mmCIF file of C-alpha atoms in Angstrom:
data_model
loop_
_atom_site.group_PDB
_atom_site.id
_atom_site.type_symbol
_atom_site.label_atom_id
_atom_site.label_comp_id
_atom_site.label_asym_id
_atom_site.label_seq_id
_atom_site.Cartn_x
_atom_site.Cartn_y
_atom_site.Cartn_z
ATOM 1 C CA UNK I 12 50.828 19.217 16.518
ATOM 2 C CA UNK I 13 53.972 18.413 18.717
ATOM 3 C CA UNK I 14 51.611 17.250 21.398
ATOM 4 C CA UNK I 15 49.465 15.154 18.989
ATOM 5 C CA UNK I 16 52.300 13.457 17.910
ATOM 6 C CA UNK I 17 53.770 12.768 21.568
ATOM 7 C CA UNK I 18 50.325 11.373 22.234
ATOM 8 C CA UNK I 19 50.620 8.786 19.329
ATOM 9 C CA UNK I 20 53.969 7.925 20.179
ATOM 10 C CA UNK I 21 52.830 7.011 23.553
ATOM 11 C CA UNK I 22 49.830 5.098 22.222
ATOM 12 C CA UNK I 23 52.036 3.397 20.052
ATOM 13 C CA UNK I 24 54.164 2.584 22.887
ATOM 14 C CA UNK I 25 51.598 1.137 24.839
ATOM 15 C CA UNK I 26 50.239 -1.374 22.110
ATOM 16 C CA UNK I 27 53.381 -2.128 21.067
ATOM 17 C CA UNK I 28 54.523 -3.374 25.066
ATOM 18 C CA UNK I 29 51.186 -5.264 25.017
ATOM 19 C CA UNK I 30 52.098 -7.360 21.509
ATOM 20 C CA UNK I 31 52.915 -11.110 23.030
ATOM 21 C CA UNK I 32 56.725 -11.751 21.712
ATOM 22 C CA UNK I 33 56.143 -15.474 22.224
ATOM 23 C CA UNK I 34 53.070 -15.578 20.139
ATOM 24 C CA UNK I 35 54.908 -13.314 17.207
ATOM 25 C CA UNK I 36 58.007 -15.222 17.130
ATOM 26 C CA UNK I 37 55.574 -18.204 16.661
ATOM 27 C CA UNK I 38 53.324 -16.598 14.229
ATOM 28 C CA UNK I 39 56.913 -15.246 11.833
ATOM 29 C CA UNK I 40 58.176 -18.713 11.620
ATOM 30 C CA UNK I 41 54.436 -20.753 10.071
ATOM 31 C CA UNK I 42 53.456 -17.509 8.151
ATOM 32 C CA UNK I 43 56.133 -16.470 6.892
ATOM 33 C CA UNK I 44 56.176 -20.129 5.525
ATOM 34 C CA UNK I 45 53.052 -19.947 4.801
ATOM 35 C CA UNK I 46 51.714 -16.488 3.251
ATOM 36 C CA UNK I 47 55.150 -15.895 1.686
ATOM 37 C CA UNK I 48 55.600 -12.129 1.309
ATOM 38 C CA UNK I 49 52.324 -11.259 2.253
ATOM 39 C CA UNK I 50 52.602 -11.784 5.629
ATOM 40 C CA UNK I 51 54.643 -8.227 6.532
ATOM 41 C CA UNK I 52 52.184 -6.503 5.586
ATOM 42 C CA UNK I 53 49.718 -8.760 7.241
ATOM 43 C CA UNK I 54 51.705 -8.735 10.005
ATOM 44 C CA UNK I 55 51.544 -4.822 10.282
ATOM 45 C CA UNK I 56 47.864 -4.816 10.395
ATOM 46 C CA UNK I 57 47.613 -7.592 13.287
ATOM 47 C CA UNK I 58 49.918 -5.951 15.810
ATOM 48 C CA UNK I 59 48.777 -1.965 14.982
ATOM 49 C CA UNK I 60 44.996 -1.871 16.657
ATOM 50 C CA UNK I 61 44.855 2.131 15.778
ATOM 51 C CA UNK I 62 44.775 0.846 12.169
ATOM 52 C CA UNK I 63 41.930 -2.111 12.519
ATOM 53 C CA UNK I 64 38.371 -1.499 10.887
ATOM 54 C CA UNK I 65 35.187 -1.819 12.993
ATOM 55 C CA UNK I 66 32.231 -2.460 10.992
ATOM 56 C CA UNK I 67 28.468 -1.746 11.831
ATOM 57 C CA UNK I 68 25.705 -3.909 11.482
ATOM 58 C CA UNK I 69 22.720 -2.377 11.628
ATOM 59 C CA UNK I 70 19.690 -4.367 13.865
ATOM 60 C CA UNK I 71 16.198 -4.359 11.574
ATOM 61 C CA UNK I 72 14.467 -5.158 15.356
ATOM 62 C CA UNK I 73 15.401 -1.882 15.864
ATOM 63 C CA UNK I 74 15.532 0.553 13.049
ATOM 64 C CA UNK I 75 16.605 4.012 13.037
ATOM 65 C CA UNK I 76 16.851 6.365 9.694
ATOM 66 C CA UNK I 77 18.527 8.921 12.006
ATOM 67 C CA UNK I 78 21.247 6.175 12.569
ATOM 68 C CA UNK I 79 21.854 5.370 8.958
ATOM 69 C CA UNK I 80 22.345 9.306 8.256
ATOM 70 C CA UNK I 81 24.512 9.723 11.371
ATOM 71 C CA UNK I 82 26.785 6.893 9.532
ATOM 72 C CA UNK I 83 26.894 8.900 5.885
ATOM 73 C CA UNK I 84 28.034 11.981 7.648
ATOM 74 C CA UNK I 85 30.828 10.461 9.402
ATOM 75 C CA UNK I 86 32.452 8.697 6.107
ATOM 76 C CA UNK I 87 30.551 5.201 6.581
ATOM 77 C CA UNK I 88 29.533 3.567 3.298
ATOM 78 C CA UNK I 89 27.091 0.113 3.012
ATOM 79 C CA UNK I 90 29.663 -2.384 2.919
ATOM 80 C CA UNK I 91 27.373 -4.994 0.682
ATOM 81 C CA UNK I 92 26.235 -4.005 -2.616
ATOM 82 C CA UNK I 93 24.052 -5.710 -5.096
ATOM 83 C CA UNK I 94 25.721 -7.959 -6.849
ATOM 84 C CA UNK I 95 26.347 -10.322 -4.172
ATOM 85 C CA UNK I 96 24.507 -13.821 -4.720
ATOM 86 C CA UNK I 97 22.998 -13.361 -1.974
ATOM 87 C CA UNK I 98 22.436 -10.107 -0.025
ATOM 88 C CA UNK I 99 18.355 -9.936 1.591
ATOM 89 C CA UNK I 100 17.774 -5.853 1.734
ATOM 90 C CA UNK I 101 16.557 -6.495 5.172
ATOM 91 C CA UNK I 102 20.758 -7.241 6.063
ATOM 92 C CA UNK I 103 22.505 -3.645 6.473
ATOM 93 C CA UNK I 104 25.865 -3.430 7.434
ATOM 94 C CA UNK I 105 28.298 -0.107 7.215
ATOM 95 C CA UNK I 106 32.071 0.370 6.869
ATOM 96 C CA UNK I 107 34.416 3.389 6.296
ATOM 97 C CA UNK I 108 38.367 3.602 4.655
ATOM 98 C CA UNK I 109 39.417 4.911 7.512
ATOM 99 C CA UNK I 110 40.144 2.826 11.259
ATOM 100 C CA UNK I 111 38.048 3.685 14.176
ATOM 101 C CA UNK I 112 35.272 2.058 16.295
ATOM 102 C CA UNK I 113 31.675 3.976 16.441
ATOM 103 C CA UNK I 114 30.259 4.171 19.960
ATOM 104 C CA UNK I 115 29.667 0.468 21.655
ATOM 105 C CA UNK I 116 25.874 0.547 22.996
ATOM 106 C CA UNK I 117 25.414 -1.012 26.371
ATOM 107 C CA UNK I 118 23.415 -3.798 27.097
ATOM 108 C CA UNK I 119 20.053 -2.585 28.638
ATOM 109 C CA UNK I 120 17.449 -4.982 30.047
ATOM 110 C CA UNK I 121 13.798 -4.742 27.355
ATOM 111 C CA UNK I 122 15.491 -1.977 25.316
ATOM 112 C CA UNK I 123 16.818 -3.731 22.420
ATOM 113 C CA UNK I 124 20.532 -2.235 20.447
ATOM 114 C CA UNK I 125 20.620 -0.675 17.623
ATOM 115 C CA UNK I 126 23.934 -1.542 16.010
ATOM 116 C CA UNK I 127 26.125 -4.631 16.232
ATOM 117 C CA UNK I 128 29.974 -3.871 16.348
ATOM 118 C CA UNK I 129 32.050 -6.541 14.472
ATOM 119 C CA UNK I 130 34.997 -7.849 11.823
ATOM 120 C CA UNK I 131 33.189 -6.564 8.691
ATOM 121 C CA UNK I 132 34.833 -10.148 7.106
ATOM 122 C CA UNK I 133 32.981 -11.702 10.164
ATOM 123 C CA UNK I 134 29.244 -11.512 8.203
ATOM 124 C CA UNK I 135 30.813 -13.396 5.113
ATOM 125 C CA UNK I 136 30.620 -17.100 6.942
ATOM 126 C CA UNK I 137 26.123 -15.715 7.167
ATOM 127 C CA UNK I 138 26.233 -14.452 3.171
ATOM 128 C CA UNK I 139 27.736 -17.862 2.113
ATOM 129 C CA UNK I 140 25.182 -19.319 4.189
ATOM 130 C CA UNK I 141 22.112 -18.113 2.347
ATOM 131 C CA UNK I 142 19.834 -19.016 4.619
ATOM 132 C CA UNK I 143 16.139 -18.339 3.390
ATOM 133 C CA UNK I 144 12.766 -18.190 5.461
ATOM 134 C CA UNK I 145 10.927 -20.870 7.293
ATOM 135 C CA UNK I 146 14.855 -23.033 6.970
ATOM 136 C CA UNK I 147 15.823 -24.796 10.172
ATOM 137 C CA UNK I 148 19.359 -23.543 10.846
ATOM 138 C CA UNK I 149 22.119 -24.723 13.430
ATOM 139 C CA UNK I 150 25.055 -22.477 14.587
ATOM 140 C CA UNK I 151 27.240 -24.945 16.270
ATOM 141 C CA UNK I 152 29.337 -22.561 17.837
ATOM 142 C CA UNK I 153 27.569 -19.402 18.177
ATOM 143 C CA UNK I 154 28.979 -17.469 21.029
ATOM 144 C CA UNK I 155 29.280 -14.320 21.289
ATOM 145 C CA UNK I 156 26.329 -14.109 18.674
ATOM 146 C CA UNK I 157 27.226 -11.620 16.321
ATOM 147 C CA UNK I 158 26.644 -14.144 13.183
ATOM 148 C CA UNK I 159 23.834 -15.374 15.287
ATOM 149 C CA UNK I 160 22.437 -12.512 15.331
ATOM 150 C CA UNK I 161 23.416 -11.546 11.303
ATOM 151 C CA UNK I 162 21.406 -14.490 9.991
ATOM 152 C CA UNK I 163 18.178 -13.091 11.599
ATOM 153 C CA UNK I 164 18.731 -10.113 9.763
ATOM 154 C CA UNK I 165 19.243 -12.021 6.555
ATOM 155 C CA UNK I 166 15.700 -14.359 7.130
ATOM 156 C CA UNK I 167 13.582 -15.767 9.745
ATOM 157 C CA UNK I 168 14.058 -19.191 10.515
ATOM 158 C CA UNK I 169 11.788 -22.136 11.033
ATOM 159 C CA UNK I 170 13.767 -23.335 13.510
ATOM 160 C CA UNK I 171 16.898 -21.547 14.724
ATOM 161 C CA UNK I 172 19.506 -23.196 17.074
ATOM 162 C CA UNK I 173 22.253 -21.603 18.969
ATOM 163 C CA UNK I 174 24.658 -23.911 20.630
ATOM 164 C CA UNK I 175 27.468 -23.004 22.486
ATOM 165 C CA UNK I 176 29.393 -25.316 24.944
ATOM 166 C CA UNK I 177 31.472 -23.254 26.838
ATOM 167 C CA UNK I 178 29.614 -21.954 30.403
ATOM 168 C CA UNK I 179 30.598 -18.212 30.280
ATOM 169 C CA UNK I 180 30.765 -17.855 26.424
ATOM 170 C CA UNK I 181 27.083 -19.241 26.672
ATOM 171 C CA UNK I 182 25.830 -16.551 29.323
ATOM 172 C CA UNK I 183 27.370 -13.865 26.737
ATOM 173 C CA UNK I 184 25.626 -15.581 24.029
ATOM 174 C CA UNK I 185 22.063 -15.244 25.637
ATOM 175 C CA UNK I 186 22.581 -11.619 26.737
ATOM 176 C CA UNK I 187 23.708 -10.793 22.911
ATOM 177 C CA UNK I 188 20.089 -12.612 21.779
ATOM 178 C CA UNK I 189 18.347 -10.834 24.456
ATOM 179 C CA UNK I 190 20.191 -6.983 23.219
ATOM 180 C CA UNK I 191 18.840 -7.674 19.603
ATOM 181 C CA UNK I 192 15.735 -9.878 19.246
ATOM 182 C CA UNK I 193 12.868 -9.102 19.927
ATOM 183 C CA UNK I 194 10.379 -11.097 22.625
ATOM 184 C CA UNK I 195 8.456 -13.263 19.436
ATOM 185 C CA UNK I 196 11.255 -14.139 17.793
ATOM 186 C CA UNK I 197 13.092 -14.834 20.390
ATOM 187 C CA UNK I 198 10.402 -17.737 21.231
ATOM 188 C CA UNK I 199 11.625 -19.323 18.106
ATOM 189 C CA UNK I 200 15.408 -19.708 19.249
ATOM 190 C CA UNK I 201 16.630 -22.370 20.953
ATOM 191 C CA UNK I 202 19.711 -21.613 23.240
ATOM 192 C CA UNK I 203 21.750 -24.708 24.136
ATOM 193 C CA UNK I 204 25.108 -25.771 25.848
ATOM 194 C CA UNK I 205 25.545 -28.956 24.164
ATOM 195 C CA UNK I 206 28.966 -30.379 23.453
ATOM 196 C CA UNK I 207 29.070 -29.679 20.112
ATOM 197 C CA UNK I 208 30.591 -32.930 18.830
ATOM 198 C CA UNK I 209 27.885 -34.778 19.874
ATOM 199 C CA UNK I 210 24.867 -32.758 18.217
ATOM 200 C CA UNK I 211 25.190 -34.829 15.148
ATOM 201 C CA UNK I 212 24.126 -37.947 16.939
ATOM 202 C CA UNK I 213 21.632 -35.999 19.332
ATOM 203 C CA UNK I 214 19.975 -34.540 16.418
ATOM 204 C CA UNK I 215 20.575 -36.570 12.428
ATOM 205 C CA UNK I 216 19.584 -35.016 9.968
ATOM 206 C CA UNK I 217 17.299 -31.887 11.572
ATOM 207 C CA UNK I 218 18.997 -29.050 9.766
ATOM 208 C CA UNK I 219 18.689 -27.297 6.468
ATOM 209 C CA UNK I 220 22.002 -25.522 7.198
ATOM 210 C CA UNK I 221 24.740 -25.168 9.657
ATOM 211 C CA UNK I 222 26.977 -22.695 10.482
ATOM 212 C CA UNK I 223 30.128 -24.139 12.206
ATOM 213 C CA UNK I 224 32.328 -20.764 13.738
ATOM 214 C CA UNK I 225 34.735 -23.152 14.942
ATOM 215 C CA UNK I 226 37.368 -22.255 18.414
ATOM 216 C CA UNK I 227 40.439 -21.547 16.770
ATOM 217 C CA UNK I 228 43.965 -19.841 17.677
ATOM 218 C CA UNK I 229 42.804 -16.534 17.448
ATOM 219 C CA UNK I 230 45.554 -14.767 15.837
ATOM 220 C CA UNK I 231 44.859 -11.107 17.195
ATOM 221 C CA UNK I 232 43.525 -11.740 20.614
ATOM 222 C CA UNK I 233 46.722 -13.917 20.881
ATOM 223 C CA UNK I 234 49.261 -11.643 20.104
ATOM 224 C CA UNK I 235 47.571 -9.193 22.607
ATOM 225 C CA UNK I 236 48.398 -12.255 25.218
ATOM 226 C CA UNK I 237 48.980 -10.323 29.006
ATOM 227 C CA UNK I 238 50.171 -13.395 30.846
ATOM 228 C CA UNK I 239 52.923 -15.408 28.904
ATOM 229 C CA UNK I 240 52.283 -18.536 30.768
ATOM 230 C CA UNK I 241 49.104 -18.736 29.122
ATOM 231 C CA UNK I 242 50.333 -17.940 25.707
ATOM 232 C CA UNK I 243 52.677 -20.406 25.754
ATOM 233 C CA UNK I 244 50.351 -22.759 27.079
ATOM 234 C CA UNK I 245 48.224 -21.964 23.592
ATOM 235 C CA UNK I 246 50.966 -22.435 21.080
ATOM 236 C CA UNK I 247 51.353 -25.811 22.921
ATOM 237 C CA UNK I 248 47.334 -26.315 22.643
ATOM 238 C CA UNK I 249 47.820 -25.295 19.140
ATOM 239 C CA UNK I 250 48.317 -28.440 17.356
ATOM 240 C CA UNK I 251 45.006 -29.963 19.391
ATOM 241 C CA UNK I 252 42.422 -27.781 17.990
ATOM 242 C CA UNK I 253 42.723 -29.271 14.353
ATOM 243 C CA UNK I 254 40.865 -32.380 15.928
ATOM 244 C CA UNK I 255 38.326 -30.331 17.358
ATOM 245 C CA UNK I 256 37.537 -28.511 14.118
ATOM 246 C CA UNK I 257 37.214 -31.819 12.477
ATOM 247 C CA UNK I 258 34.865 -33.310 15.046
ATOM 248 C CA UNK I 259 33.091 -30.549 14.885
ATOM 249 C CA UNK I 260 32.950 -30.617 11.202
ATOM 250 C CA UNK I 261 31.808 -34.119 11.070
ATOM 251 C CA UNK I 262 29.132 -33.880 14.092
ATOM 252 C CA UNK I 263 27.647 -31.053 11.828
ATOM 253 C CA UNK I 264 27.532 -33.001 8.660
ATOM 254 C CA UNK I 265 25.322 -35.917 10.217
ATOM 255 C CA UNK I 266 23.393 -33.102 11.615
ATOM 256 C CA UNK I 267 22.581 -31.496 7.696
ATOM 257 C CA UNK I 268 19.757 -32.749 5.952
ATOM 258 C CA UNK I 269 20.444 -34.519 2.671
ATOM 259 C CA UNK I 270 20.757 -31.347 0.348
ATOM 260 C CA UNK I 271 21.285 -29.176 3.301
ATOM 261 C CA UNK I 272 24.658 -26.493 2.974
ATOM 262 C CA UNK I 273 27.336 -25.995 6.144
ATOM 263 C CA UNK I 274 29.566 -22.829 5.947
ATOM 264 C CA UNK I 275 32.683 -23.823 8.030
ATOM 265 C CA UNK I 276 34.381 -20.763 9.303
ATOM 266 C CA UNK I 277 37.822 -19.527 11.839
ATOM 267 C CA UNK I 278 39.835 -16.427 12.752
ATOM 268 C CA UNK I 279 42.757 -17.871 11.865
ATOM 269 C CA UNK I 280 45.223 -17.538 9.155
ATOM 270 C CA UNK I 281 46.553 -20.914 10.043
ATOM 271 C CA UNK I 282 46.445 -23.540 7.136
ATOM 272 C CA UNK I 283 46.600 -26.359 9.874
ATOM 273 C CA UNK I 284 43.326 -25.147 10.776
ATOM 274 C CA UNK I 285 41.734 -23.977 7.496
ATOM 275 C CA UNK I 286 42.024 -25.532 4.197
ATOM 276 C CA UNK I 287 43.702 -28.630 6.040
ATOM 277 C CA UNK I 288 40.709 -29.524 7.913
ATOM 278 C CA UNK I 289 38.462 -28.734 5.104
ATOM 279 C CA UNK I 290 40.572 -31.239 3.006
ATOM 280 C CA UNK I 291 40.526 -34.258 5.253
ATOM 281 C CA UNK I 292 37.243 -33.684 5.735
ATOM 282 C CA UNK I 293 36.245 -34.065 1.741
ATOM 283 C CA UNK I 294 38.544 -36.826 1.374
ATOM 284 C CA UNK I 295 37.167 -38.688 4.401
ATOM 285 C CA UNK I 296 32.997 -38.085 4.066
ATOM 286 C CA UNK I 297 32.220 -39.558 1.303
ATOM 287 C CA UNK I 298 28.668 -37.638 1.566
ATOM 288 C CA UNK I 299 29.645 -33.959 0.994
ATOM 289 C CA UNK I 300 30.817 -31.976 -1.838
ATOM 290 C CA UNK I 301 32.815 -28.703 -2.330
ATOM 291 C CA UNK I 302 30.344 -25.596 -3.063
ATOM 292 C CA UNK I 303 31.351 -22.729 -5.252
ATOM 293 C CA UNK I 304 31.976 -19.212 -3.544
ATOM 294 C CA UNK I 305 34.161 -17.205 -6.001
ATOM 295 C CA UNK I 306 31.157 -15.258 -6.834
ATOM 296 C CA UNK I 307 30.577 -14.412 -3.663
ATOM 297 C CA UNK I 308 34.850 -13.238 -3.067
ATOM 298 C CA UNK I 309 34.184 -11.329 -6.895
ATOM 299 C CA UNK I 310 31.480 -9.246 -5.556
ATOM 300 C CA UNK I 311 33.306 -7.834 -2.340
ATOM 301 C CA UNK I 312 36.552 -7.819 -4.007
ATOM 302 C CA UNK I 313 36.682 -3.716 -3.423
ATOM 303 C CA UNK I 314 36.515 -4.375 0.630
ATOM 304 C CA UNK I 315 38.453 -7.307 1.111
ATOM 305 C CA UNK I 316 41.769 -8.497 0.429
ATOM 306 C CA UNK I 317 41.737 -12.392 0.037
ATOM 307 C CA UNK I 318 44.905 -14.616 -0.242
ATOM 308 C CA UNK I 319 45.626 -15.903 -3.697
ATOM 309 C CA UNK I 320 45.705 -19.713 -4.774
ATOM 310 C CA UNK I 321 42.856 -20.641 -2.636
ATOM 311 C CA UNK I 322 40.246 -23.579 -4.234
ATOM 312 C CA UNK I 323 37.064 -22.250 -5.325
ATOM 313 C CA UNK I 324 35.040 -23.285 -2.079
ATOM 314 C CA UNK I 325 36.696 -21.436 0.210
ATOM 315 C CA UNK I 326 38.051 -17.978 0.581
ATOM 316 C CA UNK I 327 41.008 -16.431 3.391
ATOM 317 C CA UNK I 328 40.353 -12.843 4.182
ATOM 318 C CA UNK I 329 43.919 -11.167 4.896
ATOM 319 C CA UNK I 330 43.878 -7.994 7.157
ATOM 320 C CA UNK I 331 45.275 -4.909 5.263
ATOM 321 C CA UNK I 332 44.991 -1.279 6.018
ATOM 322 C CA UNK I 333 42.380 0.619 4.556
ATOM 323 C CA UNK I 334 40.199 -2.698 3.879
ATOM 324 C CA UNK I 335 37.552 -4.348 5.854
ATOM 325 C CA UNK I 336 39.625 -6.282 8.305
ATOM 326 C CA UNK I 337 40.148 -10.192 8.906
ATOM 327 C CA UNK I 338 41.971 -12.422 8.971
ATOM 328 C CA UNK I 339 38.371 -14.868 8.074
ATOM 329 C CA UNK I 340 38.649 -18.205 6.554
ATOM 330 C CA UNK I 341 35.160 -19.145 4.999
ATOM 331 C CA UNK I 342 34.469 -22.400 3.349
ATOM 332 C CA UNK I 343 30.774 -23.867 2.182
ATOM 333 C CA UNK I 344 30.255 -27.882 1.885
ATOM 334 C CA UNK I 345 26.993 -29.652 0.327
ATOM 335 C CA UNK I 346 25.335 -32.890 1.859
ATOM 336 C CA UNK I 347 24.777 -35.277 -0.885
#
């Protein structure tokens, strides 16, 4: 037991050395402003990896029963239960109460994965998005592919385009497609590097919905910063990606069909980023409306902790021990 417990101290050690001081004296000052009380316990969750949840979503290309019963005997439960608005029974996806990460499965040229290891609060951006068969779908900013890869378990597309800009982010995004789709499909996926602000204009009005994962501070990869000269660089950068997001935003919304749905989504708990952009964005496109997802937040109330006071199209998933992990900020726009 005595050794145990050295062994955890010394773990505990290490990850708490690695937490960036920069970034957390940064992130104490906006959300403790703006979470209020919430964000100690928040904040416990987001610099204590041993305590984050790993969720597994299963890969239909590549079923296994033996899988799904290997999952039930070590405590994992389906995360997604009926009455969701939308849940195909084609999408499987399994947590557990308690923290740990179930083996990663290496990428292996023609042998497709079975499993996808993620943020469980990562698939909720691809449930809001209800995307339905024979739909042509966008995701704007789909690297590394793990929603990419959740809305083709969810429904086949008509047409299904992955865009990512970034050069290295795109490579990752194309060995991710190659782990989990198979050869047909993946015939029907177009893989792009186009600057995503510019998509709009390239292509008006060719999608039924769009899935914008926007780049955002990413609040735990930042606190795990190793070189401070970068982190500080970041907090500087900060302020600039709210002018991304909304050129993002806007490039999708010319790129939605009239009637067509966009699920806008980040990592962040930052309000700058979030509900901020969402708002300037409904005040200054005259041609979209606010969609409805409490329903949605209702059904997976038992796995997710939300933040209170939100509006009713969009949803902040706050990380808290023993529930499926975030922090995820989802919000879902119409195109008049």
């Amino acid at each position: 037991f005595l050794l145990s417990t050295k062994l955890e101290n010394k773990k505990k050690g290490k990850l708490q050395k690695q937490i960036c001081q920069v970034v957390l004296d940064h992130f104490e000052k906006q959300y403790a402003t703006e979470l209020g009380g919430t964000w100690t316990s928040v904040r416990d969750v987001l610099t204590y990896p041993l305590c984050w949840q790993y969720a597994v979503l299963l890969n239909k290309f590549s079923q296994s029963a033996e899988l799904e019963n290997t999952l039930r005997v070590k405590g994992y439960h389906p995360a997604f239960q009926g009455s969701l608005p939308y849940l195909p029974a084609s999408f499987k996806c399994y947590i557990r109460r308690s923290p740990g990460r179930f083996p990663a499965q290496r990428h292996q040229a023609g042998k497709l994965k079975e499993y996808y290891l993620l943020n469980a609060a990562s698939v909720l951006p691809v449930l809001a998005l209800e995307v339905k068969d024979g739909e042509d779908v966008l995701d704007l900013c789909a690297a590394p592919g793990g929603k990419s890869v959740a809305i083709l378990q969810c429904a086949y597309p008509g047409q299904f385009h992955c865009n990512e800009y970034d050069d290295l982010r795109s490579r990752w995004l194309k060995q991710t497609i190659e782990s989990f789709i198979p050869d047909p499909l993946i015939n029907l996926i177009t893989l792009s590097r186009l600057d995503g602000r510019q998509i709009g204009d390239l292509k008006p009005e060719l999608y039924d919905k769009v899935l914008v994962d926007a780049p955002c501070s990413n609040d735990r990869s930042w606190l795990f910063s190793s070189d401070l000269q970068k982190a500080t660089l970041r907090l500087v950068q900060r302020k600039e990606l709210t002018s991304l997001q909304f050129q993002l935003l806007r490039s999708a919304i010319k790129a939605l069909r009239p009637g067509g749905s966009l699920v806008y989504s980040t990592c962040t708990l930052s309000k700058a980023e979030n509900s901020d952009v969402i708002n300037l964005i409904l005040s200054s496109c005259s041609n979209v409306m606010p969609v409805d997802i409490t329903e949605m937040a209702k059904a997976v109330s038992q796995e997710f902790t939300f933040l209170r006071g939100m509006q009713q199209h969009e949803l902040l998933v706050l990380p808290e021990k023993g529930r499926a992990w975030g922090p995820m900020y989802i919000a879902k726009l119409k195109k008049m």
